[in-house]
Coordinates of C-alpha atoms and ligand atoms in Angstrom, one line a residue:
X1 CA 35.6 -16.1 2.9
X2 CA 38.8 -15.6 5.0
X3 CA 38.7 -11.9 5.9
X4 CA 35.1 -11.1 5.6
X5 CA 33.7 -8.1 7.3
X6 CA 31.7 -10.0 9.1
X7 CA 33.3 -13.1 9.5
X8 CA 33.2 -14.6 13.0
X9 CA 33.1 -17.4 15.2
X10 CA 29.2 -17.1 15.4
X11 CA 27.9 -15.7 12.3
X12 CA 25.5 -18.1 10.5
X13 CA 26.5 -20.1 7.8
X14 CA 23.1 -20.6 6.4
X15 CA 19.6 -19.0 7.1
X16 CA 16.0 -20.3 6.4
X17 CA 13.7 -17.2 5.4
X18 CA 10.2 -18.2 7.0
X19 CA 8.0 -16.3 4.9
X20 CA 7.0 -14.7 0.8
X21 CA 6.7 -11.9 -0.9
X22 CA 8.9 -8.9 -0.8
X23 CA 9.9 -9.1 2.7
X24 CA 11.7 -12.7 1.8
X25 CA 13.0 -11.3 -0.8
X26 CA 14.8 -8.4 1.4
X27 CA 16.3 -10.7 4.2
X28 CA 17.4 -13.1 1.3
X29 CA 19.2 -10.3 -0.4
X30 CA 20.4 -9.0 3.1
X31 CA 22.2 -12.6 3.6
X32 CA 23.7 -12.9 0.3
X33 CA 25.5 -9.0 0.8
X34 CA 26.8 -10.9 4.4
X35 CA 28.0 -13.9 2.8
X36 CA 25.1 -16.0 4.0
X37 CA 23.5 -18.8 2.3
X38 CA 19.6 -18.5 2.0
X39 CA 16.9 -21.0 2.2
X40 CA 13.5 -20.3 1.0
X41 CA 10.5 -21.9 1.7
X42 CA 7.1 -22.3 -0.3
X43 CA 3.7 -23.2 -0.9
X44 CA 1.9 -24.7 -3.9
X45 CA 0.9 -21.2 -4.3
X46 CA 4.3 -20.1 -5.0
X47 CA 6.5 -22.3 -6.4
X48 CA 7.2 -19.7 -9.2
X49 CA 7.2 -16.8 -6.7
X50 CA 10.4 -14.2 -6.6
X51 CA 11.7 -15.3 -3.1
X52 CA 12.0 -18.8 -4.0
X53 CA 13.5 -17.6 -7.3
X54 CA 16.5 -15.7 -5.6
X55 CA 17.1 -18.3 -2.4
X56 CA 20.6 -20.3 -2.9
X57 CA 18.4 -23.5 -1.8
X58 CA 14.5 -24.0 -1.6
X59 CA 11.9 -26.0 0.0
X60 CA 8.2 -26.7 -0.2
X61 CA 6.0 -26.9 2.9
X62 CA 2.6 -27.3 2.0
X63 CA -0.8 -26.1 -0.2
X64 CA -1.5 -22.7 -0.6
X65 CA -3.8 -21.6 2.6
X66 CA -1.3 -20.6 5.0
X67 CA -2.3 -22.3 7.5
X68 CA -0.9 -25.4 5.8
X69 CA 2.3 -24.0 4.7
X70 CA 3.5 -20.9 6.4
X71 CA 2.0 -21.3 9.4
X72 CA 3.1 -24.4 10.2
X73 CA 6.0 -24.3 12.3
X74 CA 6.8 -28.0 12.5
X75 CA 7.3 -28.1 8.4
X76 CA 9.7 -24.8 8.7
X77 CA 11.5 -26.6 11.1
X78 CA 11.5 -29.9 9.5
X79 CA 13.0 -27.6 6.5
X80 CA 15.3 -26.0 8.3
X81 CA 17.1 -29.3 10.0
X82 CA 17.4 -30.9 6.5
X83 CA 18.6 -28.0 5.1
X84 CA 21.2 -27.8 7.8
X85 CA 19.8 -23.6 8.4
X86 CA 21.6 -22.2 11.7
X87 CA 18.7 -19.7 12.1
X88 CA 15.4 -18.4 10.7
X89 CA 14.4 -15.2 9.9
X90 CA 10.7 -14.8 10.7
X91 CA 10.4 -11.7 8.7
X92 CA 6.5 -10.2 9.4
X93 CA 2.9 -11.5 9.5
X94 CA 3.0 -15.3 9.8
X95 CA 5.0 -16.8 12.6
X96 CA 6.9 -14.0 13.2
X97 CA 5.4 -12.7 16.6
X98 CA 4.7 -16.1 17.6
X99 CA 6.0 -16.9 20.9
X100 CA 6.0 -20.6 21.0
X101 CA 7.4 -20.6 17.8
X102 CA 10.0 -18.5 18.6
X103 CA 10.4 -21.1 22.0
X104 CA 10.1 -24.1 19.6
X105 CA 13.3 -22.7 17.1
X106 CA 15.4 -22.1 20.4
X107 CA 14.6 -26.0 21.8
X108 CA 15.4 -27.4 18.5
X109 CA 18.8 -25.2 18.6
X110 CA 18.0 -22.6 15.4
X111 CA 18.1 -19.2 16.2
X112 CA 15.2 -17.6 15.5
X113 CA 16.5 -13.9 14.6
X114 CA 14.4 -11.7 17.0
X115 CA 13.9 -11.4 20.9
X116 CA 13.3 -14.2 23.1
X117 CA 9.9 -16.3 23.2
X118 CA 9.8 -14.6 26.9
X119 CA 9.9 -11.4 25.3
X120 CA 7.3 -11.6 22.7
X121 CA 5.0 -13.6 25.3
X122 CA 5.3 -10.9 27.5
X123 CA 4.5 -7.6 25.0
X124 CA 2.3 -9.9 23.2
X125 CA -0.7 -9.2 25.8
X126 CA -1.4 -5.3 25.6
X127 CA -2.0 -5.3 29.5
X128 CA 1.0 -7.1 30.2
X129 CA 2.8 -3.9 28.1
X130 CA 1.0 -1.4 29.3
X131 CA 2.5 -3.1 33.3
X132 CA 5.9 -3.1 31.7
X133 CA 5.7 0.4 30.3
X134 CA 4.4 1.5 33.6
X135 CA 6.6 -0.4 35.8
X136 CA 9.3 1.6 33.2
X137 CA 7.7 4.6 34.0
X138 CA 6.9 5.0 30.5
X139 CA 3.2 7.3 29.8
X140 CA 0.3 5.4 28.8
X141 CA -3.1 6.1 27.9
X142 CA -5.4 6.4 30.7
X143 CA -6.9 3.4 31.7
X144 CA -6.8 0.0 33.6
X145 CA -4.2 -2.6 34.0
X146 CA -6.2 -5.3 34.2
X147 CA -9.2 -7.0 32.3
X148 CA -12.7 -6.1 33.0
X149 CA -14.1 -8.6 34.8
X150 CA -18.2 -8.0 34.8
X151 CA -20.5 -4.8 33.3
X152 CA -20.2 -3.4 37.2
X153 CA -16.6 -3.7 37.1
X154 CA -16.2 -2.2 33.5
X155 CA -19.3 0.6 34.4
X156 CA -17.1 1.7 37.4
X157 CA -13.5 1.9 35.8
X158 CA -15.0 3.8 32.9
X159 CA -17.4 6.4 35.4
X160 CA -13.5 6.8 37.1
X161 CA -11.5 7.1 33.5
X162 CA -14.2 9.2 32.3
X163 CA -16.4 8.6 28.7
X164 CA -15.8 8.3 26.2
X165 CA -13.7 5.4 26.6
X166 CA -12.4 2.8 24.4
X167 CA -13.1 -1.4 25.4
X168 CA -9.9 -3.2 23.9
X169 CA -9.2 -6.8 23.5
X170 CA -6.1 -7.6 26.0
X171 CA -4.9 -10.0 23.0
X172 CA -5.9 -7.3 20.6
X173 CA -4.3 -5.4 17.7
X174 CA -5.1 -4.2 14.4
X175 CA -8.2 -2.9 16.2
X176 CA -9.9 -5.8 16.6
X177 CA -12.2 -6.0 19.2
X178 CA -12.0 -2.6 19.8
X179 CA -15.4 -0.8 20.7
X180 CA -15.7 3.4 21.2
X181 CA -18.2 4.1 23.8
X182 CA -19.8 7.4 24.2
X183 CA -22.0 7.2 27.6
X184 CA -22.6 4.6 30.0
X185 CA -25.6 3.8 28.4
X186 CA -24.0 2.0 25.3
X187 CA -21.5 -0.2 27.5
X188 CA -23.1 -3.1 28.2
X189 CA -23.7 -3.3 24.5
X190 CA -20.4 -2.2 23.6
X191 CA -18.9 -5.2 26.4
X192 CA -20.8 -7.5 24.3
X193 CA -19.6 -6.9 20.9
X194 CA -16.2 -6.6 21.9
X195 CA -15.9 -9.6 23.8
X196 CA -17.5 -11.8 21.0
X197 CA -15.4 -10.0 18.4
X198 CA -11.9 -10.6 20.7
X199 CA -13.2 -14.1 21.5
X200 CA -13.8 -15.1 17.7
X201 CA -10.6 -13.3 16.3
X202 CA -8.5 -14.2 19.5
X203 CA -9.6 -17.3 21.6
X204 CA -9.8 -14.8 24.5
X205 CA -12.9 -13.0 25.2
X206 CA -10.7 -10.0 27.7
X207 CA -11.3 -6.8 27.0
X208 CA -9.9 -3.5 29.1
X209 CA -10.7 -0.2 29.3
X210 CA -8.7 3.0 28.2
X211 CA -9.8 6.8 28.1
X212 CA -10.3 7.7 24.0
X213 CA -7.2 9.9 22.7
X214 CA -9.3 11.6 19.8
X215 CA -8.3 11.9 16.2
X216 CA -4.4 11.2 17.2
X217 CA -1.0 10.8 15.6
X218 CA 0.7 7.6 15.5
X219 CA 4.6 7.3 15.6
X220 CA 6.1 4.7 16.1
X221 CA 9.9 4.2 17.3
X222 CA 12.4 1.9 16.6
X223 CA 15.1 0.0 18.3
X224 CA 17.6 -2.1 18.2
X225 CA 19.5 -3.9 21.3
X226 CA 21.8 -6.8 21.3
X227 CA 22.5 -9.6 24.0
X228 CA 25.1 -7.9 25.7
X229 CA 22.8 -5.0 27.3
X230 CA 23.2 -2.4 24.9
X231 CA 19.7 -0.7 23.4
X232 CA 19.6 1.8 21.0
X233 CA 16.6 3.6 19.0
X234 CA 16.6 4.7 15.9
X235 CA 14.1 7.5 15.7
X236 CA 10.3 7.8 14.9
X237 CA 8.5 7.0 12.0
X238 CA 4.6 9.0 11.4
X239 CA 2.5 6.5 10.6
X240 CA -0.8 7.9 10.9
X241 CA -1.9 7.8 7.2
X242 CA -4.1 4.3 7.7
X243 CA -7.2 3.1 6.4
X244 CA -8.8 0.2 8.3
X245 CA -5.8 0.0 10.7
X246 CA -3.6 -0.5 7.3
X247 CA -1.0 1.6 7.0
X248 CA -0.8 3.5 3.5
X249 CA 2.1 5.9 3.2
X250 CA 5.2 5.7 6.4
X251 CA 7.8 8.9 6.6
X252 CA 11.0 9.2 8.4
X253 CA 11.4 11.7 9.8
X254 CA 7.8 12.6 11.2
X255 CA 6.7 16.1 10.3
X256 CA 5.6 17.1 13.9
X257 CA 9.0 15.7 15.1
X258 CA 10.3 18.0 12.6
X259 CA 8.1 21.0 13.8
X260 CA 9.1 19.9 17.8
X261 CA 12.4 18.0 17.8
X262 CA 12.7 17.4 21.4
X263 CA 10.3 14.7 21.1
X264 CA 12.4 12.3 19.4
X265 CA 14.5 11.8 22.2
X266 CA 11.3 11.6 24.5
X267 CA 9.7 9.3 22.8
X268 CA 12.9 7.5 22.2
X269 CA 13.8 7.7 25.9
X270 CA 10.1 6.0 27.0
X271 CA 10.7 3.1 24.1
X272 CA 13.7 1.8 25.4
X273 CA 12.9 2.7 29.2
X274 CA 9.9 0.0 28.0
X275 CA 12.3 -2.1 26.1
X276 CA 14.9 -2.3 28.8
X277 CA 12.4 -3.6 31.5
X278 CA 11.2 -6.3 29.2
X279 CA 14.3 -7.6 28.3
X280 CA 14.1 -6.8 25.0
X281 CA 17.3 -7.5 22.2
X282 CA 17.3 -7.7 18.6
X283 CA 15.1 -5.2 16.2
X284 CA 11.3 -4.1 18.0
X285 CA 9.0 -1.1 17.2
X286 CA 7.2 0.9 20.1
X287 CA 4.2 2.4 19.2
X288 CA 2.6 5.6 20.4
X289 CA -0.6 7.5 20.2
X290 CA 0.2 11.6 20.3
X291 CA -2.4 13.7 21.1
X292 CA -3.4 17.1 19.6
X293 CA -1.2 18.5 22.8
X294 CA 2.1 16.6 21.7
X295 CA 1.3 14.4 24.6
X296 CA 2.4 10.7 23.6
X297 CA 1.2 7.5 25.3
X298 CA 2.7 3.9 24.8
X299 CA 0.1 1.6 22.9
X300 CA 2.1 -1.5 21.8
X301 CA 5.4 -3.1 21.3
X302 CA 5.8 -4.6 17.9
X303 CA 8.4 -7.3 18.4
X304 CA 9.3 -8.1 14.5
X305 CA 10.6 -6.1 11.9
X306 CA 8.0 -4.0 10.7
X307 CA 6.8 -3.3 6.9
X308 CA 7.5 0.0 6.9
X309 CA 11.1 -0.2 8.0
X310 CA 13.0 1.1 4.7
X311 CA 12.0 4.3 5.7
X312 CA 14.6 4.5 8.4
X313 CA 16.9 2.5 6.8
X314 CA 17.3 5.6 4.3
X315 CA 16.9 8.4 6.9
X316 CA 19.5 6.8 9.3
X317 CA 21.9 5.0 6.5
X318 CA 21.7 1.5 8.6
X319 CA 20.3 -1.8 7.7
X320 CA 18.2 -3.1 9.9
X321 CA 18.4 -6.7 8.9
X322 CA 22.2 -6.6 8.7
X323 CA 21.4 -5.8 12.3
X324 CA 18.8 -8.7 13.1
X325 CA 21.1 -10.7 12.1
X326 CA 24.2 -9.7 13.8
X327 CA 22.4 -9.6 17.0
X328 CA 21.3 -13.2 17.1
X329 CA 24.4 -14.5 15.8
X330 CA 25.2 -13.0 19.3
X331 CA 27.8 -9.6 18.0
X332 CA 27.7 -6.3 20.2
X333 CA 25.5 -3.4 19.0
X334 CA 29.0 -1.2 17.7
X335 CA 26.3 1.4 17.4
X336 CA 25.9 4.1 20.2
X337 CA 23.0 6.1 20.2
X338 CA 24.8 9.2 19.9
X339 CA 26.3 7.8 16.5
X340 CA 22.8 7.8 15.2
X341 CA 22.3 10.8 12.2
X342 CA 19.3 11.2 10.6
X343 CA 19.2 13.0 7.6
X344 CA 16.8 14.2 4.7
X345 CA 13.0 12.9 4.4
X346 CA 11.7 9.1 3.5
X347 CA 8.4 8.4 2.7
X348 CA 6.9 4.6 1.2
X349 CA 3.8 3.7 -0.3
X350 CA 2.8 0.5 -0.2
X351 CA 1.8 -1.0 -3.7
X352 CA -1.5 -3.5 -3.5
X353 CA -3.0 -5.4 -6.4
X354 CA -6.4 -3.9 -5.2
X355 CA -9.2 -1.6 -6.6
X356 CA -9.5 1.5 -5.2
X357 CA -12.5 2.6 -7.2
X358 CA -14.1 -1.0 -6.0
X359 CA -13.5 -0.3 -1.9
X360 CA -9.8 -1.2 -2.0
X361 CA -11.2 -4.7 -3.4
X362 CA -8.0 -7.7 -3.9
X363 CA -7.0 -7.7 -7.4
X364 CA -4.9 -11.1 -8.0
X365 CA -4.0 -12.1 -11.2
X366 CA -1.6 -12.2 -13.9
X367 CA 1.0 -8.9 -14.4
X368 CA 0.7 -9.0 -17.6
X369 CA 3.2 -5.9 -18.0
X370 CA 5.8 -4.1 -15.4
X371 CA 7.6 -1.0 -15.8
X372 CA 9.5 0.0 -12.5
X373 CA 10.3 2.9 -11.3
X374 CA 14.5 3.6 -10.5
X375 CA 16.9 6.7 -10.5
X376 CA 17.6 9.2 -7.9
X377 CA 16.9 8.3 -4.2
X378 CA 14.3 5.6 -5.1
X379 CA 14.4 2.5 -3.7
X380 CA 11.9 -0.5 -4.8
X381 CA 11.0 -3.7 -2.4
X382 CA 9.2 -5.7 -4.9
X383 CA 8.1 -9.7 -4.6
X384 CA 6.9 -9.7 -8.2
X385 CA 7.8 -10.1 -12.0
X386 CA 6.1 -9.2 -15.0
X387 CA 4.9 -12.7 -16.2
X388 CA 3.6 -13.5 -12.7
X389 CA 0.4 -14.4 -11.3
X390 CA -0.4 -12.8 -7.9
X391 CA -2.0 -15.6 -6.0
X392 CA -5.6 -14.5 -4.5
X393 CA -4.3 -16.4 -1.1
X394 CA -2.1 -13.9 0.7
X395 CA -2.3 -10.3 1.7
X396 CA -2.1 -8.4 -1.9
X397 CA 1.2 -6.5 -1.0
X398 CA 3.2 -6.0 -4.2
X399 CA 5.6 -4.1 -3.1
X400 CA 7.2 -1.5 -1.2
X401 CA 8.2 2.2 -3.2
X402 CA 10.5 4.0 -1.0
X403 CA 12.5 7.7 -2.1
X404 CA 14.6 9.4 0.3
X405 CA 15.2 13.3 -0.9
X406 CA 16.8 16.0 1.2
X407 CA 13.7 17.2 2.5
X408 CA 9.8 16.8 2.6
X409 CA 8.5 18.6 -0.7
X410 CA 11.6 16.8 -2.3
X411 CA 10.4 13.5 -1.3
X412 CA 7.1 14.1 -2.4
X413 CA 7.9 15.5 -5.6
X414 CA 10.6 12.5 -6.2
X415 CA 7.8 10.1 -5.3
X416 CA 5.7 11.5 -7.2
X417 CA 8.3 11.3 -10.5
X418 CA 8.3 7.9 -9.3
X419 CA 5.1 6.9 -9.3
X420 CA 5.0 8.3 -13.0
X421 CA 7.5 5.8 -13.7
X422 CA 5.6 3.0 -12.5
X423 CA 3.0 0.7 -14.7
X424 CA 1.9 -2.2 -13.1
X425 CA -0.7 -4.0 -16.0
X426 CA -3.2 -7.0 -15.9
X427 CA -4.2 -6.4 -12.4
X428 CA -5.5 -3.2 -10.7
X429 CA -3.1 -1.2 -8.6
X430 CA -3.6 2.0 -6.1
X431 CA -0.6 3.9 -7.9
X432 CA -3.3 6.5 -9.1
X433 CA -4.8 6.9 -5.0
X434 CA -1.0 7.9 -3.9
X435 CA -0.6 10.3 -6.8
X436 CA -4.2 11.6 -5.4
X437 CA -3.1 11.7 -1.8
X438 CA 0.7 12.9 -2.9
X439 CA -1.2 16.2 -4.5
X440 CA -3.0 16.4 -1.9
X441 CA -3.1 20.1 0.5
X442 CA -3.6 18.5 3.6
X443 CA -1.3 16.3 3.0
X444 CA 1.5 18.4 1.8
X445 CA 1.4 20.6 4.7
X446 CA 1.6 17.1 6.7
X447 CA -1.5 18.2 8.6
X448 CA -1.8 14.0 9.4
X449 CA -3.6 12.3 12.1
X450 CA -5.2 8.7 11.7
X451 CA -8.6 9.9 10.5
X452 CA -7.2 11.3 7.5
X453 CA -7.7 9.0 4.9
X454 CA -11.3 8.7 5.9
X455 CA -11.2 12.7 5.7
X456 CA -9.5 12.6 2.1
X457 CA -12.1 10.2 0.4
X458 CA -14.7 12.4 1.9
X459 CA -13.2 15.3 0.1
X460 CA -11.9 13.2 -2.8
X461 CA -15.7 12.1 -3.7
X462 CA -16.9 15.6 -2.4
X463 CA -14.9 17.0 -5.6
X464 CA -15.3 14.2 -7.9
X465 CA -14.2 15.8 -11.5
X466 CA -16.4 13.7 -14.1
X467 CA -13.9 11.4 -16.0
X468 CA -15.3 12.2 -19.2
X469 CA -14.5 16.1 -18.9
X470 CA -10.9 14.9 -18.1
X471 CA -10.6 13.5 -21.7
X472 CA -12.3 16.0 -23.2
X473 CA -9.5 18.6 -21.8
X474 CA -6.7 16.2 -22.5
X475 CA -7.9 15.2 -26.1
X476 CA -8.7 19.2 -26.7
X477 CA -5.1 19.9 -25.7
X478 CA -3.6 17.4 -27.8
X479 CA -5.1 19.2 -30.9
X480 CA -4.6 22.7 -29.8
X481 CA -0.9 21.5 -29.8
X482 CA -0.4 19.2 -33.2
X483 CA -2.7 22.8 -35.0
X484 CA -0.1 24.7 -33.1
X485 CA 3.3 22.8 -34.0
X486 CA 2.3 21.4 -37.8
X487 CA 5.6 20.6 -38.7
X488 CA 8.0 19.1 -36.4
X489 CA 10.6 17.0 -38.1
X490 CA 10.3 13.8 -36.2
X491 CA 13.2 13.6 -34.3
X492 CA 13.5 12.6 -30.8
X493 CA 13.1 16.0 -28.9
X494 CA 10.4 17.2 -30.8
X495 CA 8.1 14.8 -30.7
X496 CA 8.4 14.1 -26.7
X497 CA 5.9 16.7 -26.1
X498 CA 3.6 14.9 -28.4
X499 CA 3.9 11.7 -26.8
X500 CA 3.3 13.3 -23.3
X501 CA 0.5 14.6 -24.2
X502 CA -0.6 11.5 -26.2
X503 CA 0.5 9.5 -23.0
X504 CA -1.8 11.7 -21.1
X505 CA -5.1 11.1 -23.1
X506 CA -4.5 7.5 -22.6
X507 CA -3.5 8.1 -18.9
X508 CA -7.1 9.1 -18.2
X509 CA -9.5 6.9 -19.9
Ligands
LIG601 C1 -6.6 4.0 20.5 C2 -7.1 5.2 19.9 C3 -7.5 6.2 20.6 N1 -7.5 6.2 22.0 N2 -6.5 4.1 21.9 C4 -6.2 1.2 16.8 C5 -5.4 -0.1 16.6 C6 -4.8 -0.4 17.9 N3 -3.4 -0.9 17.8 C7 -4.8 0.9 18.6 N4 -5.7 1.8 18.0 C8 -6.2 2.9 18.5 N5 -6.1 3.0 19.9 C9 -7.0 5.1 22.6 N6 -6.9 5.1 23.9 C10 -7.1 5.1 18.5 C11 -6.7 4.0 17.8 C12 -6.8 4.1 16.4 C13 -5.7 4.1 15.6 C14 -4.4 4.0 16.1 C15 -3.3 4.0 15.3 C16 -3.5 4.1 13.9 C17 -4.7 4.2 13.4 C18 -5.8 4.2 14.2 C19 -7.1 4.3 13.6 C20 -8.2 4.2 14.4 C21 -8.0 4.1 15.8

């Protein structure tokens, strides 16, 4: 190891990966290109699962729900002491945002690679970073910095902000708890539901008021900062194609930042303003609402890596959990923000065993067959094998399908050729929805705001083309074409047309 790259005093010897799926499966491969050994760790559920699979060392911590297994923070530790781990890597979902977690890994001397417990505490409570970001003098949406303490209080804030305004839970996210109201006649109501909605998925009933930004953008921005003082950002990411506060398809660049590229260094300016006041190191995401006036407001700081972060890992030519890593073993950011480059166009889409003909229903099960996609600026973040059965007990994510091209309608076009590629068989899959969305005019000329998905299975059912007419054309082709071309001598180049258009038929039944 003697003259390793990274070699230093600090670096880890040995890191415990707390969590499945293809995001283990990244940090493990990011450790074994450092020279790190990896631990995995598993439930009943996935003792035959890819991460544990590709981990140097392995350890199980419990039955399948997660809250006996990966959620339980005493068994990871337990596994990382025996296992003699220097650090954990949280990765995202589970513990990772988990403040006394984070506090609990730092008392039992493991670094946990991420910002401080104090620092995920603190953005964890969206008043608490919407005080930050305005201490930082960072823009946020219009609204209060406090809870609403009684209907008066809430009636009078609102008849100030002006309707319609939005009631958020103060421990919020992924729009829980979240209530539009119109008038002042539907608050008390609206108080109601989104307290007992915040209170059930939170423990905390608190809700807060904030002026509606209608049908906006989201971009997010990410940064990086290290424990000497130094904080970078890494540009935006759009990240408005969501349905049900899940994300669908992430670009670097974003196509309005494209169209206006001051903003990137606004909105990069405001995330690490925010950042810098919290006391923020190691990799975070800001997120911001922008309106149809390219006005931006601070909503959130995510304070783990995010799903979606391959995107600017291609657009910037930087690993991000190289980074992570770095940074908690305690090395300077060499980075300077005037060293960051972004070139060409990424775009993912998110592969889910689900049914998108049965309302995005899970699909677990056995893969019975698995062709993936490769070549030219595609990159793949998978967590499964053909021969593998999903297990109905986590979020469906299959993987992650990634292409970086030298500009928009490249990527799209290369992710498209990729998608083609890409057979995924025993379970159902939404490969066919991106192809939809991928051809689709709105979204080719990146008109994108968050309603949009809701907007493009409006239209999409609007349109419906009967399946049965779809054969009929393809099967009528076919025939036209063998009458047409009677005989071919079978060799390889002449019969690729026929089994296209063979493929085809099959494609659509
Ligand atoms: C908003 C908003 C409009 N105005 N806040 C949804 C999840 C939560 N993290 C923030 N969310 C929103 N906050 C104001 N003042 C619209 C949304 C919103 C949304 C935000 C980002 C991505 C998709 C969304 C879908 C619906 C609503």
């Amino acid at each position: 190891m003697l003259g390793h790259p990274l070699e230093s005093g600090r670096m880890f010897h040995k890191v415990l990966v707390a969590n499945r799926g293809e995001i283990a499966v990244r940090i493990i491969r990011a450790l074994r290109e450092m020279g790190i050994v990896s631990v995995a760790v598993f439930s009943d559920a996935d003792r035959a699962s890819l991460h544990v699979r590709m981990a140097d060392e392995a350890e199980h911590i419990g039955p399948a729900p997660s809250a006996e297994s990966y959620l339980r923070s005493d068994r990871i530790l337990d596994a990382a002491h025996k296992h003699v781990a220097d650090a954990i890597h949280p990765g995202y979902g589970f513990l990772s945002e988990d403040a006394s977690f984070a506090a609990d890994c730092e008392q039992a001397g493991i670094r946990f690679i991420g910002p401080s417990s104090a620092a995920i505490r603190a953005l964890g409570s969206k008043i608490d970073g919407r005080r930050i970001a305005v201490r930082a003098g960072a823009p946020v949406v219009p609204g209060t910095n406090a809870p609403a303490e009684s209907y008066d209080h809430a009636r009078i804030i609102a008849h100030e902000i002006g309707y319609p305004v939005l009631l958020k839970a103060v421990a919020g996210g992924g729009g829980k708890g979240m209530r539009r109201v119109n008038s002042e006649d539907q608050l008390e109501a609206a108080i109601r539901d989104a307290r007992s909605e915040a209170e059930r998925a939170f423990r905390s009933g608190e809700v807060y008021v904030e002026k509606v930004v209608e049908n906006p953008r989201h971009i997010e921005v990410q940064i990086l900062g290290d424990e000497h003082g130094n904080l970078i950002h890494l540009g935006e990411r759009e990240c408005s194609l969501q349905r049900r506060h899940q994300k669908v398809i992430e670009e670097c660049p974003s196509p309005l930042v494209v169209q206006h590229p001051e903003m990137r260094a606004a909105m990069g300016e405001a995330a690490l303003k925010i950042a810098r006041a919290a006391g923020y190191t190691n990799a975070g995401t800001a997120e911001f609402l922008v309106d149809a006036n390219r006005n931006f407001y601070f909503l959130e700081m995510n304070t783990r890596l995010q799903v979606e972060h391959p995107v600017t890992e291609l657009a910037t030519s930087l690993d991000l959990v190289h980074w992570q890593i770095r940074i908690a073993a305690g090395e300077p950011l060499t980075l300077r923000q005037e060293d960051i480059v972004w070139r060409g166009s990424a775009m993912e889409c998110r592969l889910y065993a689900e049914d998108p003909d049965a309302n995005f229903f899970p699909s677990p099960g056995l893969i019975d067959t698995l062709t993936e996609p490769s070549g030219p600026g595609v990159r793949l973040d998978s967590g499964v094998y053909e021969g593998w059965r999903v297990p109905i007990d986590y979020d469906p994510l299959l993987a992650k399908l990634t292409v970086w091209a030298v500009d928009r309608p490249t990527a799209i076009a290369r992710m498209q050729r990729a998608l083609s590629e890409y057979r995924v068989g025993g379970i159902r899959n939404n490969i066919a929805f991106f192809r939809d969305i991928l051809d689709d005019p709105e979204f080719c000329g990146a008109r994108l705001h968050t309603g949009f998905i809701a907007e493009f299975m409006e239209r999409r059912t609007a349109r419906s083309p009967s399946p049965e007419l779809d054969i009929i054309v393809a099967l009528a082709a076919e025939k036209h074409y063998r009458e047409r071309r009677p005989a071919q001598p079978n060799n390889g180049a002449a019969s690729a047309s026929g089994w296209l258009i063979e493929g085809r038929a099959r494609n659509l039944q």
